[in-house]
Tab-separated table of C-alpha atoms in Angstrom:
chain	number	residue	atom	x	y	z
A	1	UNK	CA	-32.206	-39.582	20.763
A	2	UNK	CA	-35.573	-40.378	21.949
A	3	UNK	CA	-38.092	-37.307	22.451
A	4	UNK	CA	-39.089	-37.182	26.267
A	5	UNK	CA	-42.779	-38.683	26.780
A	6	UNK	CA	-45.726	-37.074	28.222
A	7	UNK	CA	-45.687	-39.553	30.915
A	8	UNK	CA	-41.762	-39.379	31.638
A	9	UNK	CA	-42.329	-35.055	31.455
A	10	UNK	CA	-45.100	-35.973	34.560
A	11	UNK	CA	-42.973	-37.349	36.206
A	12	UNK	CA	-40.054	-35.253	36.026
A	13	UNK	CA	-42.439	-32.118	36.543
A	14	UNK	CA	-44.483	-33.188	39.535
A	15	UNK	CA	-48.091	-33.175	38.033
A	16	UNK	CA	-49.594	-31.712	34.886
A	17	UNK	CA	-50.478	-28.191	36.358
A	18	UNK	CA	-46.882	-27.937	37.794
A	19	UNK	CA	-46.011	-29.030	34.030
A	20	UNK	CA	-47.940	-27.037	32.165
A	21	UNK	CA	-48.433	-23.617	34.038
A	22	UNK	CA	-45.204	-22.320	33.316
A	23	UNK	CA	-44.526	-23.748	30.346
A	24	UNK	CA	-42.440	-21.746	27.650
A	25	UNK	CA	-45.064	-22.997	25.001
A	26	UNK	CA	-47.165	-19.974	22.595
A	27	UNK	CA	-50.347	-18.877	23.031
A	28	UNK	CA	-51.089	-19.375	19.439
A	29	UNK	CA	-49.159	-20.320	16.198
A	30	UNK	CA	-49.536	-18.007	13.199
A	31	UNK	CA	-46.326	-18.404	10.729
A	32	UNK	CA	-47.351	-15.779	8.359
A	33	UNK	CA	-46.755	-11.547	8.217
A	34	UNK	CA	-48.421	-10.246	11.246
A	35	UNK	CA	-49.865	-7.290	9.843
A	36	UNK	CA	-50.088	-5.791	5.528
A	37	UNK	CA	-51.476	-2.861	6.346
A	38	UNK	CA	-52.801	-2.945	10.430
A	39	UNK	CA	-54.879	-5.228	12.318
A	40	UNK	CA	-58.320	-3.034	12.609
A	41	UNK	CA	-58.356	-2.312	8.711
A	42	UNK	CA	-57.567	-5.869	8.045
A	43	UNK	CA	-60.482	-7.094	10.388
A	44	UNK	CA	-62.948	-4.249	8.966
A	45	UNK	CA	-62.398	-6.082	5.376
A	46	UNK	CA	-64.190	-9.338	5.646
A	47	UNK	CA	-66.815	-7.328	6.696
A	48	UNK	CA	-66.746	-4.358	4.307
A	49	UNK	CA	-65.245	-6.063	1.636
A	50	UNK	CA	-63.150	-8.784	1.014
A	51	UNK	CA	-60.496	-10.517	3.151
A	52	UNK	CA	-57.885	-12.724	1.864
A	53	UNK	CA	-56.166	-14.826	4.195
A	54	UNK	CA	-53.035	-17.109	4.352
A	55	UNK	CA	-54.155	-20.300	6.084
A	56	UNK	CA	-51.155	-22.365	4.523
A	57	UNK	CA	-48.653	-22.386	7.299
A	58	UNK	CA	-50.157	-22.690	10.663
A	59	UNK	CA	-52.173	-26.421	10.460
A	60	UNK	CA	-51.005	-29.136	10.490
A	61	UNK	CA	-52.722	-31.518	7.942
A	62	UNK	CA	-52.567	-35.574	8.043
A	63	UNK	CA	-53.841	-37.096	4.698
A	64	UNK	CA	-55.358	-41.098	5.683
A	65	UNK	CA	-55.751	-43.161	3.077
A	66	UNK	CA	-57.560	-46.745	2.440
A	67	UNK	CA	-60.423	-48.497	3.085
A	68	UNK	CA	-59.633	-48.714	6.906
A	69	UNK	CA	-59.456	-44.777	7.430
A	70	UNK	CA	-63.285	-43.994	7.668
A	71	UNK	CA	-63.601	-46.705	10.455
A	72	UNK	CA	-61.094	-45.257	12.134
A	73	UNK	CA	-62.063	-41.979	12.307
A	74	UNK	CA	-65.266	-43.220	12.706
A	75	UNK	CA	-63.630	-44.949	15.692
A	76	UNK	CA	-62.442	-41.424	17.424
A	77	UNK	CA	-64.976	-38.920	16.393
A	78	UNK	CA	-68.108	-38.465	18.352
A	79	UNK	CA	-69.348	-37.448	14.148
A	80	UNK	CA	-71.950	-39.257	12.331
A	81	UNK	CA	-70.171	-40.418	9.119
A	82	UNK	CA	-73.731	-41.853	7.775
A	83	UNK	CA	-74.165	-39.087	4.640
A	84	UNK	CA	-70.610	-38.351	4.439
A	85	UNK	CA	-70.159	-38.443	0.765
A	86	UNK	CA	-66.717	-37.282	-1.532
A	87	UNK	CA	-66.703	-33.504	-1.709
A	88	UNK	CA	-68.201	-32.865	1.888
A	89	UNK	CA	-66.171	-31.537	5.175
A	90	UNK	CA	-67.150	-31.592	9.097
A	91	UNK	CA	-66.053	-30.477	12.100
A	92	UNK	CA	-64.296	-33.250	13.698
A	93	UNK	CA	-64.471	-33.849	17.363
A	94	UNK	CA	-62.724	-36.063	19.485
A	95	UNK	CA	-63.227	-36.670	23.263
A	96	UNK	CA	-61.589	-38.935	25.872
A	97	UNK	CA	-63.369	-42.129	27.119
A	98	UNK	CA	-64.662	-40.201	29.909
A	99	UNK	CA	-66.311	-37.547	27.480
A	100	UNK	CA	-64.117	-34.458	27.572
A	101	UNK	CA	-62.779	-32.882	24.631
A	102	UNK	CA	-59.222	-34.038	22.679
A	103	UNK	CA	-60.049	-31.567	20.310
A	104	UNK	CA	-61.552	-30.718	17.108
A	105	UNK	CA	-60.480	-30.125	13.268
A	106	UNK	CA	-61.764	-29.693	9.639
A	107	UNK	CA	-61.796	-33.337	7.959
A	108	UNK	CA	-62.163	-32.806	4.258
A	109	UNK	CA	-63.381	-36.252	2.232
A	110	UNK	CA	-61.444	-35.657	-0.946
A	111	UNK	CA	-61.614	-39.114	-2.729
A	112	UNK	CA	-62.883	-42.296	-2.272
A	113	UNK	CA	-61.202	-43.603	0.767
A	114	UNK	CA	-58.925	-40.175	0.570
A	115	UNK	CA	-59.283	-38.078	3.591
A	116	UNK	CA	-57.575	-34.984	4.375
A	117	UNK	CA	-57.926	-34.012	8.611
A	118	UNK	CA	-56.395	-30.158	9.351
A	119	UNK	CA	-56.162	-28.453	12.435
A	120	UNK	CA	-54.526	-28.424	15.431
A	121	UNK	CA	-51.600	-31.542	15.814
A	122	UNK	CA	-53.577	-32.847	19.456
A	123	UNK	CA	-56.524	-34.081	17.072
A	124	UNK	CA	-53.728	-35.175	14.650
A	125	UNK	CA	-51.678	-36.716	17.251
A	126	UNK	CA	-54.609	-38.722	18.990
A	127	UNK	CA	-56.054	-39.871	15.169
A	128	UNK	CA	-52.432	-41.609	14.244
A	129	UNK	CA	-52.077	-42.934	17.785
A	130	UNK	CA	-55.212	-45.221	17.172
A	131	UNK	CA	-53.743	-46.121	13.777
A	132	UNK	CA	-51.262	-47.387	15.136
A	133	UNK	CA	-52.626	-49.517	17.940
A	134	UNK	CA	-55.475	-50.941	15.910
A	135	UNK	CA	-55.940	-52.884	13.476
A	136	UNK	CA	-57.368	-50.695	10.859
A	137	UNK	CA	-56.318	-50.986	6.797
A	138	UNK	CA	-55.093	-47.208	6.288
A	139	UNK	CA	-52.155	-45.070	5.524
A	140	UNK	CA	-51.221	-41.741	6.841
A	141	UNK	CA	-49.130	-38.911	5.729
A	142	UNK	CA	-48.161	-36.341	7.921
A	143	UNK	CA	-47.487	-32.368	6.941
A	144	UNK	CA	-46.722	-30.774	9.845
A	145	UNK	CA	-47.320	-26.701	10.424
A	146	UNK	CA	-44.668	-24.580	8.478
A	147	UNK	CA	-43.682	-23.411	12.665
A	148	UNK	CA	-41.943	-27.282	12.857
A	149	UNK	CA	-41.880	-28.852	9.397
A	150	UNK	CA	-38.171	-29.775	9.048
A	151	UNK	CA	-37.929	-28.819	5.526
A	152	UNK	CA	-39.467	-27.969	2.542
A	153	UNK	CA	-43.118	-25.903	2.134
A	154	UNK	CA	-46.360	-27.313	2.790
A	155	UNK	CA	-47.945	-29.706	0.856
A	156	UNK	CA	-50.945	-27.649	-0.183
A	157	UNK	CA	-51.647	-23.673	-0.147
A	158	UNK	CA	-54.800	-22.997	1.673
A	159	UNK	CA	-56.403	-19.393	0.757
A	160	UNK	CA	-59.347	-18.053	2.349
A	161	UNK	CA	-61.226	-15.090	0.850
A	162	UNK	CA	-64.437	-14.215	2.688
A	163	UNK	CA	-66.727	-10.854	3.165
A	164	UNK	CA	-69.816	-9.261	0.856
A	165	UNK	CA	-67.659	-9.347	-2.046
A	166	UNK	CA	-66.235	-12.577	-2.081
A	167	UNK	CA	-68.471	-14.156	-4.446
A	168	UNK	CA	-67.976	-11.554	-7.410
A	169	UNK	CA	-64.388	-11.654	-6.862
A	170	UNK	CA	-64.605	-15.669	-7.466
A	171	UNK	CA	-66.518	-14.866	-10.296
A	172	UNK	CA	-64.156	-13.070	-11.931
A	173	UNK	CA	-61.048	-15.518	-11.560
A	174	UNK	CA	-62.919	-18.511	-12.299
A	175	UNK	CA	-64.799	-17.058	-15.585
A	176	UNK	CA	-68.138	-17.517	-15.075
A	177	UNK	CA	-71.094	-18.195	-12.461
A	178	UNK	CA	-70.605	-19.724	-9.474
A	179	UNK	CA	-72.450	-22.681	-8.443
A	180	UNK	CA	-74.625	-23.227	-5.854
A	181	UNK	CA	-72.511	-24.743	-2.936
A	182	UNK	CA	-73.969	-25.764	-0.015
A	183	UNK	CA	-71.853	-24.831	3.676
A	184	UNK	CA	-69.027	-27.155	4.230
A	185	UNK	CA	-69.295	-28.786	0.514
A	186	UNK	CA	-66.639	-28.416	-2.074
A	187	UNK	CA	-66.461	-27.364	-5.570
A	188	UNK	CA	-63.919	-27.351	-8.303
A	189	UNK	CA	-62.451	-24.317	-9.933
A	190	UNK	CA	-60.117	-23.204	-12.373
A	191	UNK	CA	-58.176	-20.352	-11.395
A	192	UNK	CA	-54.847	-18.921	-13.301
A	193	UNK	CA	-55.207	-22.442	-15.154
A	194	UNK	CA	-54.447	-24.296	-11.732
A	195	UNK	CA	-57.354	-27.000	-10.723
A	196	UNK	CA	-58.270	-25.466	-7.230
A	197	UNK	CA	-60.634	-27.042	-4.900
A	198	UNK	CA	-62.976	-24.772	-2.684
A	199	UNK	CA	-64.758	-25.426	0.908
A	200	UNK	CA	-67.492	-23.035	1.705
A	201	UNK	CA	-67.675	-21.466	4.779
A	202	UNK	CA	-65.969	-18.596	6.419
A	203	UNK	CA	-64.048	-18.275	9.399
A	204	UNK	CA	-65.360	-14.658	10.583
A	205	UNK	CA	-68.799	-16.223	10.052
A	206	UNK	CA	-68.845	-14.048	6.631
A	207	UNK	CA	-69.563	-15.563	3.382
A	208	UNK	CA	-66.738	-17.230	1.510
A	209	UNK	CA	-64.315	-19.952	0.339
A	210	UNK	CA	-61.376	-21.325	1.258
A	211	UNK	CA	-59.218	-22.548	-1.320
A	212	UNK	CA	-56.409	-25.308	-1.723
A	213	UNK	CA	-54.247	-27.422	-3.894
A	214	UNK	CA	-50.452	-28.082	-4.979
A	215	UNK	CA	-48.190	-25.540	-3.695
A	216	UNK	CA	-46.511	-25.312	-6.601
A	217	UNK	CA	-50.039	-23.810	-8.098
A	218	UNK	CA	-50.197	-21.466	-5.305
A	219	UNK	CA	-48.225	-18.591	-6.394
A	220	UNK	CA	-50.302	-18.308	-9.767
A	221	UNK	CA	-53.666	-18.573	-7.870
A	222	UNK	CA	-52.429	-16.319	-5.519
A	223	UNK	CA	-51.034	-13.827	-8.580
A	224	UNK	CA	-54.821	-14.279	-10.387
A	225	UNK	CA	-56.392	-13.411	-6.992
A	226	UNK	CA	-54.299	-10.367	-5.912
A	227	UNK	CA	-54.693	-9.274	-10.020
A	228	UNK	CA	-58.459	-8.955	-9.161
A	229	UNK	CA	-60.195	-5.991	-10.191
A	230	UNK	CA	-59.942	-3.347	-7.370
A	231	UNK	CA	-63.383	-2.932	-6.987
A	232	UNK	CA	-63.466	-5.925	-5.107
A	233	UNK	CA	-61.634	-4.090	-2.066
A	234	UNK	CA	-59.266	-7.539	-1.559
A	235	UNK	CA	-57.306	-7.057	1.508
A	236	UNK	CA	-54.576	-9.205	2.414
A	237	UNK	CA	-54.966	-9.714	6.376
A	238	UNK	CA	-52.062	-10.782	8.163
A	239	UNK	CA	-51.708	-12.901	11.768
A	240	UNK	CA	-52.679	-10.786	14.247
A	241	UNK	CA	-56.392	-9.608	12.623
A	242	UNK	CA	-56.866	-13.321	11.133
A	243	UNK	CA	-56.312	-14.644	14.933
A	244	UNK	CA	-59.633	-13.122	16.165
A	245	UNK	CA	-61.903	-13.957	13.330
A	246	UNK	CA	-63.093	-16.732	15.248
A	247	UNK	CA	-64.249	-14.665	18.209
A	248	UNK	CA	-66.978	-13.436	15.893
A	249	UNK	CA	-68.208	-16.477	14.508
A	250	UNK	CA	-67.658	-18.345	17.707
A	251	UNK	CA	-65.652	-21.028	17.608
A	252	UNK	CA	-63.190	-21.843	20.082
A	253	UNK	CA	-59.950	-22.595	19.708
A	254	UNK	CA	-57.303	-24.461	21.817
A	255	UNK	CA	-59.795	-25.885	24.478
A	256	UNK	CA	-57.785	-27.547	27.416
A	257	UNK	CA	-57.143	-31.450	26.179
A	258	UNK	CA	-57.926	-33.871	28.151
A	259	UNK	CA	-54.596	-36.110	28.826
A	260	UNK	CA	-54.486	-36.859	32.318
A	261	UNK	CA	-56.137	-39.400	34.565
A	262	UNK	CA	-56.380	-43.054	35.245
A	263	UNK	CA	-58.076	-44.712	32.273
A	264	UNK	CA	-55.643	-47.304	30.997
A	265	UNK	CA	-56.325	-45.733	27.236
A	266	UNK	CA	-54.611	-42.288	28.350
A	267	UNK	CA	-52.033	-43.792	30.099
A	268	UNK	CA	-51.118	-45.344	27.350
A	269	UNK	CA	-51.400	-42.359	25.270
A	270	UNK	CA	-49.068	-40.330	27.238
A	271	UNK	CA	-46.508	-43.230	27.353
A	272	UNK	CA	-47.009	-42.611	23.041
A	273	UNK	CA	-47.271	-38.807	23.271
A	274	UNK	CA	-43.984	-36.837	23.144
A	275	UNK	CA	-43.857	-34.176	26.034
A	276	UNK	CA	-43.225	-30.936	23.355
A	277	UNK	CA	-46.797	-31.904	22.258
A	278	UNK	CA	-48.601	-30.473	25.404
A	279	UNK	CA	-49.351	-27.034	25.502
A	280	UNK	CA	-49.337	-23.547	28.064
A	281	UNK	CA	-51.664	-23.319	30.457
A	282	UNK	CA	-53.084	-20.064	31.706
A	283	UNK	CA	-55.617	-17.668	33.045
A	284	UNK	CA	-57.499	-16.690	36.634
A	285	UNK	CA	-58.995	-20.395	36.476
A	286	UNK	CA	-56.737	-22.427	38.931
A	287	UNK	CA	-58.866	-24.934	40.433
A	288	UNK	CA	-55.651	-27.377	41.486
A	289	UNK	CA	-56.724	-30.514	40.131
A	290	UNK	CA	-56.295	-30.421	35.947
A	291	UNK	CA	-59.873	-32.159	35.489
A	292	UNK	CA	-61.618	-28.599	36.572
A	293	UNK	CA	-60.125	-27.897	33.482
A	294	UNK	CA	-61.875	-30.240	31.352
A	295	UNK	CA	-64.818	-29.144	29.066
A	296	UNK	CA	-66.982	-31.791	27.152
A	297	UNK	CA	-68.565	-30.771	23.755
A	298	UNK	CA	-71.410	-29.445	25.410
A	299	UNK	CA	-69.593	-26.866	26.937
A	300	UNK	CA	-68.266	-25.253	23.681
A	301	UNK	CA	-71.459	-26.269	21.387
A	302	UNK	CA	-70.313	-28.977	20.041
A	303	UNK	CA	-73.415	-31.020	21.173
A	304	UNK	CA	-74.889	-30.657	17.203
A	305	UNK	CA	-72.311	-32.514	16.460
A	306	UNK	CA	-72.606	-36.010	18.550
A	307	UNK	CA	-74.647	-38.559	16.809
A	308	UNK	CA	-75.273	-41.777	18.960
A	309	UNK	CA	-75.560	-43.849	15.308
A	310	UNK	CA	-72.001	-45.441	15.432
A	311	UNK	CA	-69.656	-46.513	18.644
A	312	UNK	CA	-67.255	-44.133	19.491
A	313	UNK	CA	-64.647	-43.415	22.274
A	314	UNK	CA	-66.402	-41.711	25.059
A	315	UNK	CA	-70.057	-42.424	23.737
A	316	UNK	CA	-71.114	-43.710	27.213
A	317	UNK	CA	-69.961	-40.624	28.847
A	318	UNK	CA	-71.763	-38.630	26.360
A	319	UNK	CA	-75.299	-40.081	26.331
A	320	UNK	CA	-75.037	-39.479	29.995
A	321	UNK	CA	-74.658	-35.896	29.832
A	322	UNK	CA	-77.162	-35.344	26.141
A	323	UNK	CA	-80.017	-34.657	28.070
A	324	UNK	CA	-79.104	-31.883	30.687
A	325	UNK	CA	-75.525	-30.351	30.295
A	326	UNK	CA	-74.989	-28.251	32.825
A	327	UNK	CA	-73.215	-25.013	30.808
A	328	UNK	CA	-73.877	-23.028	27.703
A	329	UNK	CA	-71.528	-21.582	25.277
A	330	UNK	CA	-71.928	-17.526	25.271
A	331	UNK	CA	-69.851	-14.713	24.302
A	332	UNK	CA	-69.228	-11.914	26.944
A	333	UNK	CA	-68.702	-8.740	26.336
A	334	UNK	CA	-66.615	-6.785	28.250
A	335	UNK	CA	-67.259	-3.670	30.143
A	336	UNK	CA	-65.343	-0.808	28.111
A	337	UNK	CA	-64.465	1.379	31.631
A	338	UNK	CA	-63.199	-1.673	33.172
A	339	UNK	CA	-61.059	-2.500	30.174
A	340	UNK	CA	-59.775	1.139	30.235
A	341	UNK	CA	-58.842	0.940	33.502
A	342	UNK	CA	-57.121	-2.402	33.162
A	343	UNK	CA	-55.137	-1.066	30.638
A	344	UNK	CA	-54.414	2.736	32.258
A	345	UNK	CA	-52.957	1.018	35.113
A	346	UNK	CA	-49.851	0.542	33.103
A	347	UNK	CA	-48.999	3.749	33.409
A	348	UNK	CA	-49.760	4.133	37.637
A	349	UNK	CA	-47.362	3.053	40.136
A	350	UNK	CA	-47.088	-0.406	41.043
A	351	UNK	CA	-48.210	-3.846	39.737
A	352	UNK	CA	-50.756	-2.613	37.103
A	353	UNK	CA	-53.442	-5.558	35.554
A	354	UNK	CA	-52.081	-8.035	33.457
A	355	UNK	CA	-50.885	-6.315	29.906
A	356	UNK	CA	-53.205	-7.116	27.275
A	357	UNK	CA	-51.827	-7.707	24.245
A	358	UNK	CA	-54.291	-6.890	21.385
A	359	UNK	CA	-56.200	-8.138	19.477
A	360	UNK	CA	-55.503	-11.413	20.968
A	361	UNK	CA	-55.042	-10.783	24.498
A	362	UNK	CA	-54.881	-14.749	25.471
A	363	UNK	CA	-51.929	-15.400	26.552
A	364	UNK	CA	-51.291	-19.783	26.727
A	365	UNK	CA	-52.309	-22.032	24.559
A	366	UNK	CA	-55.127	-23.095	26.928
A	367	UNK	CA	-56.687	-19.947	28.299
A	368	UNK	CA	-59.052	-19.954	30.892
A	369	UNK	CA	-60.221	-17.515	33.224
A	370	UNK	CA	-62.919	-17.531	36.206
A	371	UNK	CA	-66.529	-15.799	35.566
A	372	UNK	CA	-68.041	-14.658	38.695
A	373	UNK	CA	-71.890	-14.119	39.241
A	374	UNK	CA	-72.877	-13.186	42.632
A	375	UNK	CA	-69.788	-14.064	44.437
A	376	UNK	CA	-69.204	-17.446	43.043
A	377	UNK	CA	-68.078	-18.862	40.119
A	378	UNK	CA	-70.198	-19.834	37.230
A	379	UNK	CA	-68.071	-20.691	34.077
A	380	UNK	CA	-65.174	-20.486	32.822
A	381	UNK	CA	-64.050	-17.370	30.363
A	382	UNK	CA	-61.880	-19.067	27.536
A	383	UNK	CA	-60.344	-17.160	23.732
A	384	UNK	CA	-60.386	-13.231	23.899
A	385	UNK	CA	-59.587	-10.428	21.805
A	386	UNK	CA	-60.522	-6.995	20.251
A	387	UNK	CA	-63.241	-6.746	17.537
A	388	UNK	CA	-62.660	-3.505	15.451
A	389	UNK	CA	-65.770	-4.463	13.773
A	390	UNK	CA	-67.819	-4.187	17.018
A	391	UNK	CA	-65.575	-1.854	18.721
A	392	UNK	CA	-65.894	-4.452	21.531
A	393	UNK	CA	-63.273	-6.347	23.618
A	394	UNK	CA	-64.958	-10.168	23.633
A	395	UNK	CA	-64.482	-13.408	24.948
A	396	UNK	CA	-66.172	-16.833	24.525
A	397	UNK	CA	-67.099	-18.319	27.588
A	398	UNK	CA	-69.388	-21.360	28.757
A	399	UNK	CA	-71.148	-20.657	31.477
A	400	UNK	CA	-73.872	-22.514	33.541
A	401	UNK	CA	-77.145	-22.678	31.761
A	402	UNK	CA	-79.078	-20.296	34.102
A	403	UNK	CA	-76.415	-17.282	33.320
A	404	UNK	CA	-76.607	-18.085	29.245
A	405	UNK	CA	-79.477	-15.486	28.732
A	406	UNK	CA	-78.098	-12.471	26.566
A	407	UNK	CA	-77.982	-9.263	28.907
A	408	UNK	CA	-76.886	-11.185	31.715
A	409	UNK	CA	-74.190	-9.057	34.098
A	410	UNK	CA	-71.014	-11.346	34.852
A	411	UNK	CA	-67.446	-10.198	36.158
A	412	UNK	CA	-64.527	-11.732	34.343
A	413	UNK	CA	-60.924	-12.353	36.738
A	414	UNK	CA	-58.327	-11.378	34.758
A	415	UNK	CA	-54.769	-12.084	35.499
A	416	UNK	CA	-53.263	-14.962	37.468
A	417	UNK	CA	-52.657	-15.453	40.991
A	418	UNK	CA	-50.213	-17.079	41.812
A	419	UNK	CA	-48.302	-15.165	38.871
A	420	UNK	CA	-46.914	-18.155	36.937
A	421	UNK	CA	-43.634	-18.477	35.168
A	422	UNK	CA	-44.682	-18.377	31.227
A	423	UNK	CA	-42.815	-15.960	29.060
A	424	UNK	CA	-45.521	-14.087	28.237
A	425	UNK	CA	-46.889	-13.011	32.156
A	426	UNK	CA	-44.931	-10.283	33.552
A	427	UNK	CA	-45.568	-9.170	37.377
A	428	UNK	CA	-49.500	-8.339	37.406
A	429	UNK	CA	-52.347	-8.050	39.790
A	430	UNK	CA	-55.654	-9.613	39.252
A	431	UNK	CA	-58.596	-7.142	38.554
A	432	UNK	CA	-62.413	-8.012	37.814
A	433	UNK	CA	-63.667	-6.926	34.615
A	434	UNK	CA	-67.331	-6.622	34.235
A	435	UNK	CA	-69.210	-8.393	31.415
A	436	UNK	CA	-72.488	-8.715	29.650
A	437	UNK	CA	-73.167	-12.252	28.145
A	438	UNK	CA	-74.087	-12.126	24.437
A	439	UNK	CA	-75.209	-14.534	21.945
A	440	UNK	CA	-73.012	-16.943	19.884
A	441	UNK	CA	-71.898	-16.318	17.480
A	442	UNK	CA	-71.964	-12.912	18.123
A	443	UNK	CA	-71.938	-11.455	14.904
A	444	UNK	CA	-75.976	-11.136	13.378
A	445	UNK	CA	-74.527	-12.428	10.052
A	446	UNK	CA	-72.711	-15.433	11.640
A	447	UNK	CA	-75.535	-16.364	14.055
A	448	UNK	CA	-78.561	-15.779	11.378
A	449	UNK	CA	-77.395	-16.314	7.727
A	450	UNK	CA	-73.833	-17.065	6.189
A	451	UNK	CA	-75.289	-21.065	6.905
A	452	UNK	CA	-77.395	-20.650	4.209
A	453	UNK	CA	-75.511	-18.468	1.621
């Protein structure tokens, strides 16, 4: 039977707000143990000591192969691909012809002509779509996330260990000095005899690696790793802690993709698209119309990232807005009375604010809420959690350039109105939640130095 399309599920559904705000669709998608121990040791490790995280389940990875796979990413990502040499990795990012995001996700070069792209399936989904309709001399192969896979385990483990002890753990499994690795280049190991590859970088914006190969090699690597000596402090971190590492080294996840509209490209994409692939929608920010939605690299700092060298889908857009966009990625910080009182209203009569979950407290796969300043809106509030680290509830926002400076008083609205239909939003009120904008990332370390370790 043939899977319902995106454009077919418009249809049906009346528009894609009416499609997507009450959609039955996660938040987030984190097939490992939730918690080893709990979530505010876990997080405390990568800063203490060192984490160890299990980042094999919840991508999905697509391996391109050829001499026509680094045209067409090439082709989708707003990237330059002029130094990208075997044994590098970037950020991917992908944006619509009219400039707003797709999405982004790790693209690892592992071989000549041997690419491996991981991350979230949108980025996947819109890469093997232009594969398909183009005339480009590659091969893919699909692994989806262990949440749909139909069978079998993943094709590679993928370990992360990062914190102030990181390093001396690696030196110990791998026998010896490590060598100088620059951020986001790759090294080879051995570990437990097992050939491992490494990436450098860190996902709490600590030092660290992240690890992959075979899966059948996983279980020794993972064996050699947990055999560590103890004064290394490893802590396995489960779901719910690994799910907020990114608030402190500020990337965001899950920004709202943009599908919709009359460009004869996403049309066509949506007739390709199945309808499962869309996500939740969700948060205070209801403008109506899903292109308020929309953000464009700038809004999310991405803008390091576009390099006008090569054509791309959506350059046009983009030079247009390189010299003055309008917002500025930030993190707020929450006002700790406000946040009390959210919460202690669970426990008064009536409609109390809307439960927050923690330490992820988003609660659709796109999350965005309003940010007030003076009355009106001025940005749009989008991942949020607890930091035990900073003894903070956070968010990361992007806001309009003139309310970027750190110390800067905003309100967050938080809570829907309308209350929509999504599993996870119970009867609520909306309640303002003061906030004071930070930098990003908002972690010293991750702002000032792990670059450069």
């Amino acid at each position: 039977m043939t899977a319902e399309s995106l454009a077919t599920a418009l249809v049906r559904a009346g528009g894609p707000v009416e499609l997507m705000r009450d959609l039955a669709f996660p938040p987030s998608t984190f097939p490992v143990q939730p918690e080893f121990t709990n979530w505010r040791s876990e997080q405390r490790s990568w800063v203490e000591s060192c984490a160890l995280l299990d980042q094999s389940h919840h991508m999905t990875d697509l391996f391109l192969s050829g001499p026509g796979a680094l045209p067409l990413l090439s082709h989708v990502a707003v990237n330059s691909f002029a130094t990208f040499g075997v044994g590098r990795a970037k950020q991917l990012v992908a944006v619509s012809p009219d400039g707003h995001l797709i999405g982004d996700a790790i693209l690892f070069h592992l071989e000549e002509d041997l690419f491996d792209l991981v991350g979230h399936p949108m980025v996947i989904d819109w890469v093997t779509f232009h594969l398909e309709r183009g005339a480009f001399e590659a091969t893919v192969e699909r692994d989806d996330n262990s949440a749909v896979r139909a069978s079998g385990p993943p094709r590679l483990y993928r370990y992360e260990l990062q914190g102030p002890t990181a390093a001396a753990l690696m030196e110990e499994v791998t026998g010896g000095p490590l060598p100088d690795v620059a951020f986001f280049r790759m090294a080879e190991f051995t570990i437990a005899g097992r050939r491992v590859r490494a990436l450098r970088h860190g996902m709490a914006g600590q030092p660290g690696y992240e690890l992959f190969g075979p899966w059948e090699d996983g279980e020794a690597v993972l064996g050699a790793l947990l055999g560590a000596d103890a004064r290394h402090g490893l802590v396995r971190v489960g779901a719910k802690a690994y799910s907020t590492a990114n608030l402190e080294s500020g990337w965001a996840p899950a920004p709202m993709t943009a599908l919709f509209g009359d460009d004869p490209l996403m049309q066509e994409y949506r007739e390709w698209l199945p309808a499962t692939k869309v996500g939740s929608l969700g948060g205070s920010h209801h403008p109506g119309d899903i292109s308020g939605h929309y953000l464009t690299p700038y809004d999310v700092g991405y803008g390091k990232h576009v390099a006008f060298d090569h054509d791309f889908i959506g350059r046009a857009a983009l030079e247009r807005l390189a010299d003055g966009p309008p917002r500025t990625k930030v993190t707020l910080v929450w006002d700790a009375d406000d946040v009390a009182a959210a919460v202690g209203s669970a426990f008064r009569p009536g409609p109390g604010a809307k439960y927050m979950d923690l330490p992820k407290i988003r609660y659709a796969t796109h999350h965005e809420d309003v940010v007030l300043a003076g009355g009106r809106q001025v940005g749009i509030s989008l991942d949020c959690g607890y930091l035990a680290n900073e003894r903070a509830l956070v968010s990361l926002a992007t806001v309009e350039n003139e309310f970027a400076a750190p110390g800067t008083e905003v309100t967050v609205v938080w809570g829907e109105d309308p209350v929509s239909a999504k599993p996870a939003v119970e009867e609520h009120r909306q309640v303002q939640i003061r906030a004071t904008v930070a930098p990003v990332p908002f972690v010293d370390f991750a702002r000032e130095g792990y670059r450069s370790r």
